[in-house]
Short mmCIF file of N, CA and C in Angstrom, two decimals:
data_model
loop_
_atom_site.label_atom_id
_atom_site.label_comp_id
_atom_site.label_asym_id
_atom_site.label_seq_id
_atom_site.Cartn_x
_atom_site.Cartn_y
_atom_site.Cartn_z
N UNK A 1359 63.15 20.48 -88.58
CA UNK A 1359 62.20 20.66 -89.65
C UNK A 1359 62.98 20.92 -90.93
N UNK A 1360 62.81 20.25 -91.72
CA UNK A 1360 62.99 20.41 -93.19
C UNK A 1360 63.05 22.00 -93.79
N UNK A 1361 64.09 22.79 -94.74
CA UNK A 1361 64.43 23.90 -94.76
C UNK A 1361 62.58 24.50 -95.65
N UNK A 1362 62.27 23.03 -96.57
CA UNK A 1362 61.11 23.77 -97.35
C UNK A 1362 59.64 23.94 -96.43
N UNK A 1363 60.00 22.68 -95.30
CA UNK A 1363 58.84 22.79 -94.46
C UNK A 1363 58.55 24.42 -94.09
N UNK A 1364 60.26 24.98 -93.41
CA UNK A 1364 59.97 25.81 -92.74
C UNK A 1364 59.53 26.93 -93.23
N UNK A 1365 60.31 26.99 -94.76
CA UNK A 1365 60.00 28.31 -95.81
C UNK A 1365 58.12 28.42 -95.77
N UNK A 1366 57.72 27.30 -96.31
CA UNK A 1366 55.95 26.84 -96.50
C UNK A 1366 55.16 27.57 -95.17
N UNK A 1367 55.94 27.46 -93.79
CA UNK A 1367 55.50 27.55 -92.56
C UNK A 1367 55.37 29.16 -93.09
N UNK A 1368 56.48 29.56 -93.06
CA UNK A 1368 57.06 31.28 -92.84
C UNK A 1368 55.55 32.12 -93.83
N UNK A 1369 55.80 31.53 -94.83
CA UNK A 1369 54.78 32.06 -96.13
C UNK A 1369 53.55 31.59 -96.08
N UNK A 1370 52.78 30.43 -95.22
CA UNK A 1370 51.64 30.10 -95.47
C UNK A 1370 51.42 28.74 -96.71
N UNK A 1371 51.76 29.33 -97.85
CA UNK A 1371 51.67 28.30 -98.84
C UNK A 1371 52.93 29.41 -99.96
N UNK A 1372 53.17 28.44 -100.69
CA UNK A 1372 53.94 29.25 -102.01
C UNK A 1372 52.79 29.27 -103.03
N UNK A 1373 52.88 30.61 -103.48
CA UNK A 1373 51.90 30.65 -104.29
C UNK A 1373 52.37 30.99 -105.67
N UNK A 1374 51.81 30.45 -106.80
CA UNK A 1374 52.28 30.43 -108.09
C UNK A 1374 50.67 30.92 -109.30
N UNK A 1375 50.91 32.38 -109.39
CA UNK A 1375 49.45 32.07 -110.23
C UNK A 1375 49.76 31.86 -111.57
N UNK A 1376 50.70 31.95 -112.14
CA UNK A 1376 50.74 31.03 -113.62
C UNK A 1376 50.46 29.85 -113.61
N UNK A 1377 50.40 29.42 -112.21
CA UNK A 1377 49.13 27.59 -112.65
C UNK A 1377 48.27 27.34 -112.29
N UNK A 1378 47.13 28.15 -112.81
CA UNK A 1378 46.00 28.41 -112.15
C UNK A 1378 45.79 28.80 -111.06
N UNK A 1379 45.95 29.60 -110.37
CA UNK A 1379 45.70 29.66 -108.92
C UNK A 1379 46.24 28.80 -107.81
N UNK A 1380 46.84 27.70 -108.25
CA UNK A 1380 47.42 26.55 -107.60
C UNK A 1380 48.64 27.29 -106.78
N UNK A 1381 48.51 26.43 -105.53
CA UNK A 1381 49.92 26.78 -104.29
C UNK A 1381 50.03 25.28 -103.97
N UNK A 1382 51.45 25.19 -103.89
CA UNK A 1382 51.77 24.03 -103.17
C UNK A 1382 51.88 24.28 -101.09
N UNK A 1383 50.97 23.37 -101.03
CA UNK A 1383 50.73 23.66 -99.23
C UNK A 1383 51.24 22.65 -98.48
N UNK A 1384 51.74 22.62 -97.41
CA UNK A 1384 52.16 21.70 -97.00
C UNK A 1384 50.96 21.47 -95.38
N UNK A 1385 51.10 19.91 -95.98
CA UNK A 1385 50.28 19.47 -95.09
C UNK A 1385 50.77 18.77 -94.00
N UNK A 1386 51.63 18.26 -93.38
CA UNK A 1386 52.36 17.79 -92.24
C UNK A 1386 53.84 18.07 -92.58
N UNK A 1387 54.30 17.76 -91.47
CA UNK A 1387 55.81 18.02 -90.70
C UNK A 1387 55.86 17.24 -89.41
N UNK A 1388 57.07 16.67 -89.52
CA UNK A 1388 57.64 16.62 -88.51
C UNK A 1388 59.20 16.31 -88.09
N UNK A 1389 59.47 16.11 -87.18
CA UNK A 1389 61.30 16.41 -86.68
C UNK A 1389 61.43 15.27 -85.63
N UNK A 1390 62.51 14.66 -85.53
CA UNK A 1390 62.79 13.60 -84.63
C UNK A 1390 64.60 13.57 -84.83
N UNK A 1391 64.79 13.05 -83.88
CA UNK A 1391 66.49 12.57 -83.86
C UNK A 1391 66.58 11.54 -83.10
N UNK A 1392 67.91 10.39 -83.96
CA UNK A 1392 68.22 9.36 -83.08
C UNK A 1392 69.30 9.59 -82.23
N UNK A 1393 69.04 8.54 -81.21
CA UNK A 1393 69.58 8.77 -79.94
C UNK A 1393 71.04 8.29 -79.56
N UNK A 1394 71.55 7.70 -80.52
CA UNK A 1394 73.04 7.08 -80.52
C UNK A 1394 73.47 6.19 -82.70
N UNK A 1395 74.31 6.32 -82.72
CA UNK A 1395 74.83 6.18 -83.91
C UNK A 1395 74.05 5.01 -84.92
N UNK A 1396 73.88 3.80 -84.39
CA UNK A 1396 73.36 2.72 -84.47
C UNK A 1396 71.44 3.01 -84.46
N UNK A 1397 70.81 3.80 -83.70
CA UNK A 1397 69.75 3.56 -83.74
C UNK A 1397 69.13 4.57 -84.86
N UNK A 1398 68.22 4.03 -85.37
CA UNK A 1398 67.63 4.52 -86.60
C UNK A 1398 65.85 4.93 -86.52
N UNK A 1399 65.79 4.87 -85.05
CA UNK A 1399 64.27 4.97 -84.84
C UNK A 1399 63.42 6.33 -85.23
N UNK A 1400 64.11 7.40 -85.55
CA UNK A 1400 63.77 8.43 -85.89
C UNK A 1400 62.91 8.49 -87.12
N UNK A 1401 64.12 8.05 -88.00
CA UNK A 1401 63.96 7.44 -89.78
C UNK A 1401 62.18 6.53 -89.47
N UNK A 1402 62.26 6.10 -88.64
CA UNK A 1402 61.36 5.10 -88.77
C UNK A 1402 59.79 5.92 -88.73
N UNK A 1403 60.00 7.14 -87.46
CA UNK A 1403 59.20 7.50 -86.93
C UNK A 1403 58.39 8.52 -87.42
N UNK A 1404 59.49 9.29 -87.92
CA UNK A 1404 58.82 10.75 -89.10
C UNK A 1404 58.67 9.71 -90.18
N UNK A 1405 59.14 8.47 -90.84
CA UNK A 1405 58.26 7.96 -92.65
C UNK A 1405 57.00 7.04 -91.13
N UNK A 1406 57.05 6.94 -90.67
CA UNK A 1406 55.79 6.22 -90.54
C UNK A 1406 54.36 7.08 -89.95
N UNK A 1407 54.60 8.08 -89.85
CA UNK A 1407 53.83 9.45 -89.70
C UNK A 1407 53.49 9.90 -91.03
N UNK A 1408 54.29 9.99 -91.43
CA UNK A 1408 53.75 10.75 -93.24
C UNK A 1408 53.16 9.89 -93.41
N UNK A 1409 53.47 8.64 -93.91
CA UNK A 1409 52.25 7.07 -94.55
C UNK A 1409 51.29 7.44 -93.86
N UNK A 1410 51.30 7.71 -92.55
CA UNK A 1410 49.65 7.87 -92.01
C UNK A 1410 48.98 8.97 -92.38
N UNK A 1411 49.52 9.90 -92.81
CA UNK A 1411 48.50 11.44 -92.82
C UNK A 1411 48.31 11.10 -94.78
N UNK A 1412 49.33 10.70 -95.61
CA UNK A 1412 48.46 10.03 -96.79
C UNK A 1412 48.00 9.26 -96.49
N UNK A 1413 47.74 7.83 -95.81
CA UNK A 1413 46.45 7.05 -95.85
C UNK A 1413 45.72 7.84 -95.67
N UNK A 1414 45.50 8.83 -94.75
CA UNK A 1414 44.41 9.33 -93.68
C UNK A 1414 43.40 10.31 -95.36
N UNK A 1415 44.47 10.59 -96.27
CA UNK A 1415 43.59 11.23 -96.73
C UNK A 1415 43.13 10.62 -98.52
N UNK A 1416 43.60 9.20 -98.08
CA UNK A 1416 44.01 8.30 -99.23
C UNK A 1416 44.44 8.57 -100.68
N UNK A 1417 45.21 9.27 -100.21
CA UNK A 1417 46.20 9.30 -101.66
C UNK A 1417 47.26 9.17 -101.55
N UNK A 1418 47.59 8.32 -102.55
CA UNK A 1418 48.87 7.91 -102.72
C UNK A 1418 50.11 8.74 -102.44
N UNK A 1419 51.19 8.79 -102.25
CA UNK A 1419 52.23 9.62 -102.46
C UNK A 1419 52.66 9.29 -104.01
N UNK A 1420 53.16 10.46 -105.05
CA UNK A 1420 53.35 10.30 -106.20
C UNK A 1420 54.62 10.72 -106.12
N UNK A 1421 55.52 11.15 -105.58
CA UNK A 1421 56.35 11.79 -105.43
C UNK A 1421 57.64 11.48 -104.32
N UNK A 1422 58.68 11.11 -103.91
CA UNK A 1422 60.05 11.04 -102.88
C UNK A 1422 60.97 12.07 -103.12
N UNK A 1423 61.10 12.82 -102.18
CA UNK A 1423 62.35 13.65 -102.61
C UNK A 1423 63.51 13.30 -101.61
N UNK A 1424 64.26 12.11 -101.72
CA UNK A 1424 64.87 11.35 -100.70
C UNK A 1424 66.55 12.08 -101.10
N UNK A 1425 67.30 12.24 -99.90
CA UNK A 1425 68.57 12.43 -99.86
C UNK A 1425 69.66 11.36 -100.23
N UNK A 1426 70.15 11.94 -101.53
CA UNK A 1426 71.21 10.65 -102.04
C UNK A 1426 72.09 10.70 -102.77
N UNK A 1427 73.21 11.28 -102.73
CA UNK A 1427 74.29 11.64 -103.89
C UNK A 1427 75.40 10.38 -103.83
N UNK A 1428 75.22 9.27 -104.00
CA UNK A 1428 75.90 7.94 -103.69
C UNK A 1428 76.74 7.54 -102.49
N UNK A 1429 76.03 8.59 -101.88
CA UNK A 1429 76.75 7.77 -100.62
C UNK A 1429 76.02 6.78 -100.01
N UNK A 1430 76.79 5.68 -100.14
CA UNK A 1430 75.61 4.73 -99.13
C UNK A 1430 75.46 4.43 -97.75
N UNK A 1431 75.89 4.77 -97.04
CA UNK A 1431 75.68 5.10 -96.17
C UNK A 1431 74.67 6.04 -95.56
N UNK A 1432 74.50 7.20 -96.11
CA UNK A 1432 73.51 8.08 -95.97
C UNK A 1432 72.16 7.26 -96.79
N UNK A 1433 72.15 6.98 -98.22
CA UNK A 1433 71.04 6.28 -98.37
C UNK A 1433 70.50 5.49 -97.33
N UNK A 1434 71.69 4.49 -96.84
CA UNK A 1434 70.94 3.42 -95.71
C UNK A 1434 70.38 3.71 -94.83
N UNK A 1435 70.38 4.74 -94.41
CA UNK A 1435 69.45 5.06 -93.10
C UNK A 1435 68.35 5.52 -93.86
N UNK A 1436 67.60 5.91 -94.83
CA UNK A 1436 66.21 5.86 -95.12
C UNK A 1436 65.85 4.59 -95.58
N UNK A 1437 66.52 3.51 -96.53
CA UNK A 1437 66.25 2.68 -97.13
C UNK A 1437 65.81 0.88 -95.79
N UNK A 1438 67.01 1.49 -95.33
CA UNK A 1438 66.25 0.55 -94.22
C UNK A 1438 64.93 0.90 -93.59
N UNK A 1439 64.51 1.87 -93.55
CA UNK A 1439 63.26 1.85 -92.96
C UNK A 1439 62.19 2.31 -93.96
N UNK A 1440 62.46 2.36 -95.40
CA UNK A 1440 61.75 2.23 -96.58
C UNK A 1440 60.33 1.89 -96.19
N UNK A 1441 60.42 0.29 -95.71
CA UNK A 1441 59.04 -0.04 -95.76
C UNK A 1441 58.13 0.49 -94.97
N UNK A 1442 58.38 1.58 -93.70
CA UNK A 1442 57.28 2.14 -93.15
C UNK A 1442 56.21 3.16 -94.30
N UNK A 1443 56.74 2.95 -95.28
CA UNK A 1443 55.62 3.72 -96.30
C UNK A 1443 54.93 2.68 -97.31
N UNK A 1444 54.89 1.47 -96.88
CA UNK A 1444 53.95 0.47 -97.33
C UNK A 1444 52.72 1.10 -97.46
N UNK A 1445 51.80 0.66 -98.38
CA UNK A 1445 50.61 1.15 -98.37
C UNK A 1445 50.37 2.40 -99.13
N UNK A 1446 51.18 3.51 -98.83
CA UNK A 1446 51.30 5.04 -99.61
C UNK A 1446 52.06 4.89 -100.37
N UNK A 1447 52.47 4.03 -100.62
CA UNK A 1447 53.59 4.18 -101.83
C UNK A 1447 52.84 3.34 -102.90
N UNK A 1448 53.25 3.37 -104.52
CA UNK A 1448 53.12 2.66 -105.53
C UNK A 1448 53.56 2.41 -106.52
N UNK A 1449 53.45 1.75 -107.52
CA UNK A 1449 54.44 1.51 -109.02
C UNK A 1449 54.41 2.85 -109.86
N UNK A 1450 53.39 3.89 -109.58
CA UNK A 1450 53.54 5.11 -110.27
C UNK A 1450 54.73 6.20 -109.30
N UNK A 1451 54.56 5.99 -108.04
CA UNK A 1451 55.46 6.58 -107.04
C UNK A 1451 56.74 6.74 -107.63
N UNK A 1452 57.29 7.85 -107.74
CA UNK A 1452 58.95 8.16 -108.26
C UNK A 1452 59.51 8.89 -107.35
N UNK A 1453 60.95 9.11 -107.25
CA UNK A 1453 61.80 9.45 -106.39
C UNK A 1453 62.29 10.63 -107.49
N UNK A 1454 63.17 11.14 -106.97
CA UNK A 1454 63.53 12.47 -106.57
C UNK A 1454 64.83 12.56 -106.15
N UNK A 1455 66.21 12.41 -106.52
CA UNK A 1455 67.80 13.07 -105.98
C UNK A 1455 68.34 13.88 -106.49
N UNK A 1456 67.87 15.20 -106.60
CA UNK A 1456 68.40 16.34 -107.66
C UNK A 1456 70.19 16.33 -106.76
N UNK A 1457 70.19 15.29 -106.17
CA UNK A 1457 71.89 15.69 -105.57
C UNK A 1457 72.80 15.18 -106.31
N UNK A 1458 72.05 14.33 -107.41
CA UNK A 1458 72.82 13.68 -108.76
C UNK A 1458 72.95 14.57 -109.51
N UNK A 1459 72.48 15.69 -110.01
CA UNK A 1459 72.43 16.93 -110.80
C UNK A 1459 73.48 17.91 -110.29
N UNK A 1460 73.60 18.11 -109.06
CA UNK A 1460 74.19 19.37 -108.31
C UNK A 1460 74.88 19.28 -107.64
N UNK A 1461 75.13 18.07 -107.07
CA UNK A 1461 75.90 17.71 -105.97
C UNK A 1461 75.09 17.54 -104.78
N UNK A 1462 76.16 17.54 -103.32
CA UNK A 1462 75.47 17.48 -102.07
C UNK A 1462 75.87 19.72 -101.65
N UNK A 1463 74.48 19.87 -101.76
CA UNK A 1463 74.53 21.57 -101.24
C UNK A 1463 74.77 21.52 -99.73
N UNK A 1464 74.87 20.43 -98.65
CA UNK A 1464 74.92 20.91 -97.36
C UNK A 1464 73.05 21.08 -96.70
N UNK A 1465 73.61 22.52 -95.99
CA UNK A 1465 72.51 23.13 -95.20
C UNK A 1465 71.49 23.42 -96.05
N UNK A 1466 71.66 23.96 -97.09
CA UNK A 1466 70.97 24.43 -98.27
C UNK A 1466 70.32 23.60 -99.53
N UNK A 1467 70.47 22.05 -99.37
CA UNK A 1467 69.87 21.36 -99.95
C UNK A 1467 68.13 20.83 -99.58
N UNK A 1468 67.89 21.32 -98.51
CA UNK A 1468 66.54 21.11 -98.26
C UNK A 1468 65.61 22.10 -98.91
N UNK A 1469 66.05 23.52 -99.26
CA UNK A 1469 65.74 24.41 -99.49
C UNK A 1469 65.77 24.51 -101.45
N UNK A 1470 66.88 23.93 -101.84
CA UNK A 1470 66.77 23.72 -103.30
C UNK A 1470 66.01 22.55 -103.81
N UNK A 1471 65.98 21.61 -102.90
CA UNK A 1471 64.68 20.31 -103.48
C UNK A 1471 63.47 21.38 -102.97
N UNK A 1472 62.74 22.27 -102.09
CA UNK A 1472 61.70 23.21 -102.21
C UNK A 1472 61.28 23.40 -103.44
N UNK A 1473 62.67 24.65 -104.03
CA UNK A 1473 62.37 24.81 -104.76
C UNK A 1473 62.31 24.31 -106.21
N UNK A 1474 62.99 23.06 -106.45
CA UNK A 1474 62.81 21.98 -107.48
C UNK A 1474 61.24 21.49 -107.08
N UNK A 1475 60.59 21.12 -106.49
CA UNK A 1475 59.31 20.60 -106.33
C UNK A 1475 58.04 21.88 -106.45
N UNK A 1476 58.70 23.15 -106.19
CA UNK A 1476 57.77 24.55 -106.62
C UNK A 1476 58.02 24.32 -108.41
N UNK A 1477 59.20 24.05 -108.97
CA UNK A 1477 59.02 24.19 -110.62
C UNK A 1477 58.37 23.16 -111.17
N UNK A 1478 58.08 21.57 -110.21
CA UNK A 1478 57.61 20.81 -110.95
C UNK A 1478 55.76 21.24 -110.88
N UNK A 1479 55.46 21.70 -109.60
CA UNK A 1479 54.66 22.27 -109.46
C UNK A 1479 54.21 23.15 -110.73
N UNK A 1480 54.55 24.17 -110.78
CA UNK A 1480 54.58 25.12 -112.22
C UNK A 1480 54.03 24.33 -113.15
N UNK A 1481 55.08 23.45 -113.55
CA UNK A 1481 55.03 22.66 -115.13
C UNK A 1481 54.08 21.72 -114.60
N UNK A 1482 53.14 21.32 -113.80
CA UNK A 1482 51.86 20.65 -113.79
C UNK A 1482 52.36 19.07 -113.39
N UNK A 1483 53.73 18.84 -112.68
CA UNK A 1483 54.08 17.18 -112.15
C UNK A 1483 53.85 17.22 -111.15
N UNK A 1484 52.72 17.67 -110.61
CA UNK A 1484 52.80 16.89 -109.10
C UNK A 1484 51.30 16.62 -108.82
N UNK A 1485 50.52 15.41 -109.77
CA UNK A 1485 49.38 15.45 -109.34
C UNK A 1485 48.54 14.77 -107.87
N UNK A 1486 49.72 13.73 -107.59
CA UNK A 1486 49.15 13.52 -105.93
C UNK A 1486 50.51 14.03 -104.83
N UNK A 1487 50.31 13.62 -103.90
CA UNK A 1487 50.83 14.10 -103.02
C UNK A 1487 52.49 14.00 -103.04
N UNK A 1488 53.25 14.72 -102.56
CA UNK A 1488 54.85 14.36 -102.57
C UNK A 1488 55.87 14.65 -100.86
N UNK A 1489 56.57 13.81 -100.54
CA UNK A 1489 56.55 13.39 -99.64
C UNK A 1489 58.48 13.88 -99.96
N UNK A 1490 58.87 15.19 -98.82
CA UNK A 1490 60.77 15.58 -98.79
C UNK A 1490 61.33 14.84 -97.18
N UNK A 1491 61.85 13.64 -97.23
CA UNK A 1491 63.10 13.48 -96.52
C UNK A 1491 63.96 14.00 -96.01
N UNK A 1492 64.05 14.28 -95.17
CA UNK A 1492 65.71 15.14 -94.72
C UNK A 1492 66.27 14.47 -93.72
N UNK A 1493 67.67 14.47 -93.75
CA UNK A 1493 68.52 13.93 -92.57
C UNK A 1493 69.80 14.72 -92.57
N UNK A 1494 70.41 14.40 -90.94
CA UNK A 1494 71.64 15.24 -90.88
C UNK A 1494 72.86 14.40 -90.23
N UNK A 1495 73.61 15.05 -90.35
CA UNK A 1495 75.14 14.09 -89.78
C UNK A 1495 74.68 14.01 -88.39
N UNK A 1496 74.02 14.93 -87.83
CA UNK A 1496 74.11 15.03 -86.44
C UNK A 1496 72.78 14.30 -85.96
N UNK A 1497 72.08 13.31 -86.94
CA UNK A 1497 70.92 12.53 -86.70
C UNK A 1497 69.78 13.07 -86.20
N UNK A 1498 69.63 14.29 -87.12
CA UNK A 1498 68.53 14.92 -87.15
C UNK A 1498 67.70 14.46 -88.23
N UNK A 1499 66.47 13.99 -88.21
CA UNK A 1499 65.38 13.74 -88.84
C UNK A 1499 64.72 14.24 -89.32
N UNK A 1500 63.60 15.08 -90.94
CA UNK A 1500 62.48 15.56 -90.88
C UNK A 1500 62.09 14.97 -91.95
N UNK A 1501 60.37 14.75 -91.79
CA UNK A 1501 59.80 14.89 -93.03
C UNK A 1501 58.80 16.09 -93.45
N UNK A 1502 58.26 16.02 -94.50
CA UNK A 1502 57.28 16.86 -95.13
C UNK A 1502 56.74 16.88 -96.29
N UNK A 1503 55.39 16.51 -95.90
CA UNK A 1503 54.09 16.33 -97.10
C UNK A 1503 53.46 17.45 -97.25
N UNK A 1504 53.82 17.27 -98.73
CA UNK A 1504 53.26 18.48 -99.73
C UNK A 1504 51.97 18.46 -100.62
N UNK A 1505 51.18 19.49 -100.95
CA UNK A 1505 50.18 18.60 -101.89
C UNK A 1505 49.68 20.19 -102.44
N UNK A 1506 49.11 19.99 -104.04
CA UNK A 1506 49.40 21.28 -104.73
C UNK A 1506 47.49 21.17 -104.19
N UNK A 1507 47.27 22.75 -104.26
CA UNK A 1507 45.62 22.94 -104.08
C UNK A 1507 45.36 24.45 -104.44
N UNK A 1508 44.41 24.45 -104.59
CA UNK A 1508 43.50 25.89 -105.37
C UNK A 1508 43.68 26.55 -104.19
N UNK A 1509 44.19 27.90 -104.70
CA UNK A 1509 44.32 29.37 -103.51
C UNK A 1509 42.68 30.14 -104.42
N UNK A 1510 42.41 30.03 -103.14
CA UNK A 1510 41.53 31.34 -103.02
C UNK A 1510 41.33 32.73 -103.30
N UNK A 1511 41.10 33.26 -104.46
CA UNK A 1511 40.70 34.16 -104.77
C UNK A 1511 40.36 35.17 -103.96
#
């Protein structure tokens, strides 16, 4: 599981009341690993799960927070299986590599795109849904869909 999935899990929702009452909640998760060097079915399996829980609630994803500090290699294993988010994706859809800004943090980069997507939150960018990537050397898989919503009073 993704470091922000798990933070979201631990806390319920992050809650921010300088924007109205708004928390960013996370609405699915999930975790998969491939099974030998070459196979990429994982990648395939957690983005083709997220596309379904945005169709399911038809909104677009506005948002990628995909892992990428030029290595290509690491890009290629999401980009090849890119197209399982046909359909949820669109020409307003933008990506997301704060690893161009900061570098590659390691263990701790799932946890700083969190909290980069809690400040865009704040400043009012995240009006449909946003969708964090994670992968590991050791072909560990996660995703996690986020989506900002009114906390309850």
């Amino acid at each position: 599981m993704s470091e922000g999935a798990v933070a979201l899990c631990i806390g319920s929702r992050a809650l921010d009341t300088a924007n109205g009452g708004a928390g960013l909640q996370l609405l699915f998760n999930a975790v998969d690993a491939t099974t030998g060097h070459s196979n990429n079915d994982a990648t395939a399996n957690v983005l083709r799960q997220a596309a379904g829980k945005a169709l399911d609630r038809t909104t677009m994803l506005g948002q990628l927070y995909m892992p990428d500090c030029g290595d290509e290699s690491a890009a290629a294993v999401w980009l090849e299986q890119y197209h399982w988010l046909r359909g949820a994706v669109d020409a307003d859809t933008t990506f997301c590599m704060p690893a161009y800004w900061c570098g590659e943090l390691g263990a701790s980069g799932g946890l700083y795109r969190l909290l980069h997507l809690m400040r865009a939150m704040a400043k009012g960018r995240l009006p449909r849904l946003t969708l964090q990537y994670e992968q590991s050397l050791q072909h560990y898989r996660a995703v996690a869909l986020f989506a900002v919503s009114e906390i309850d009073n």
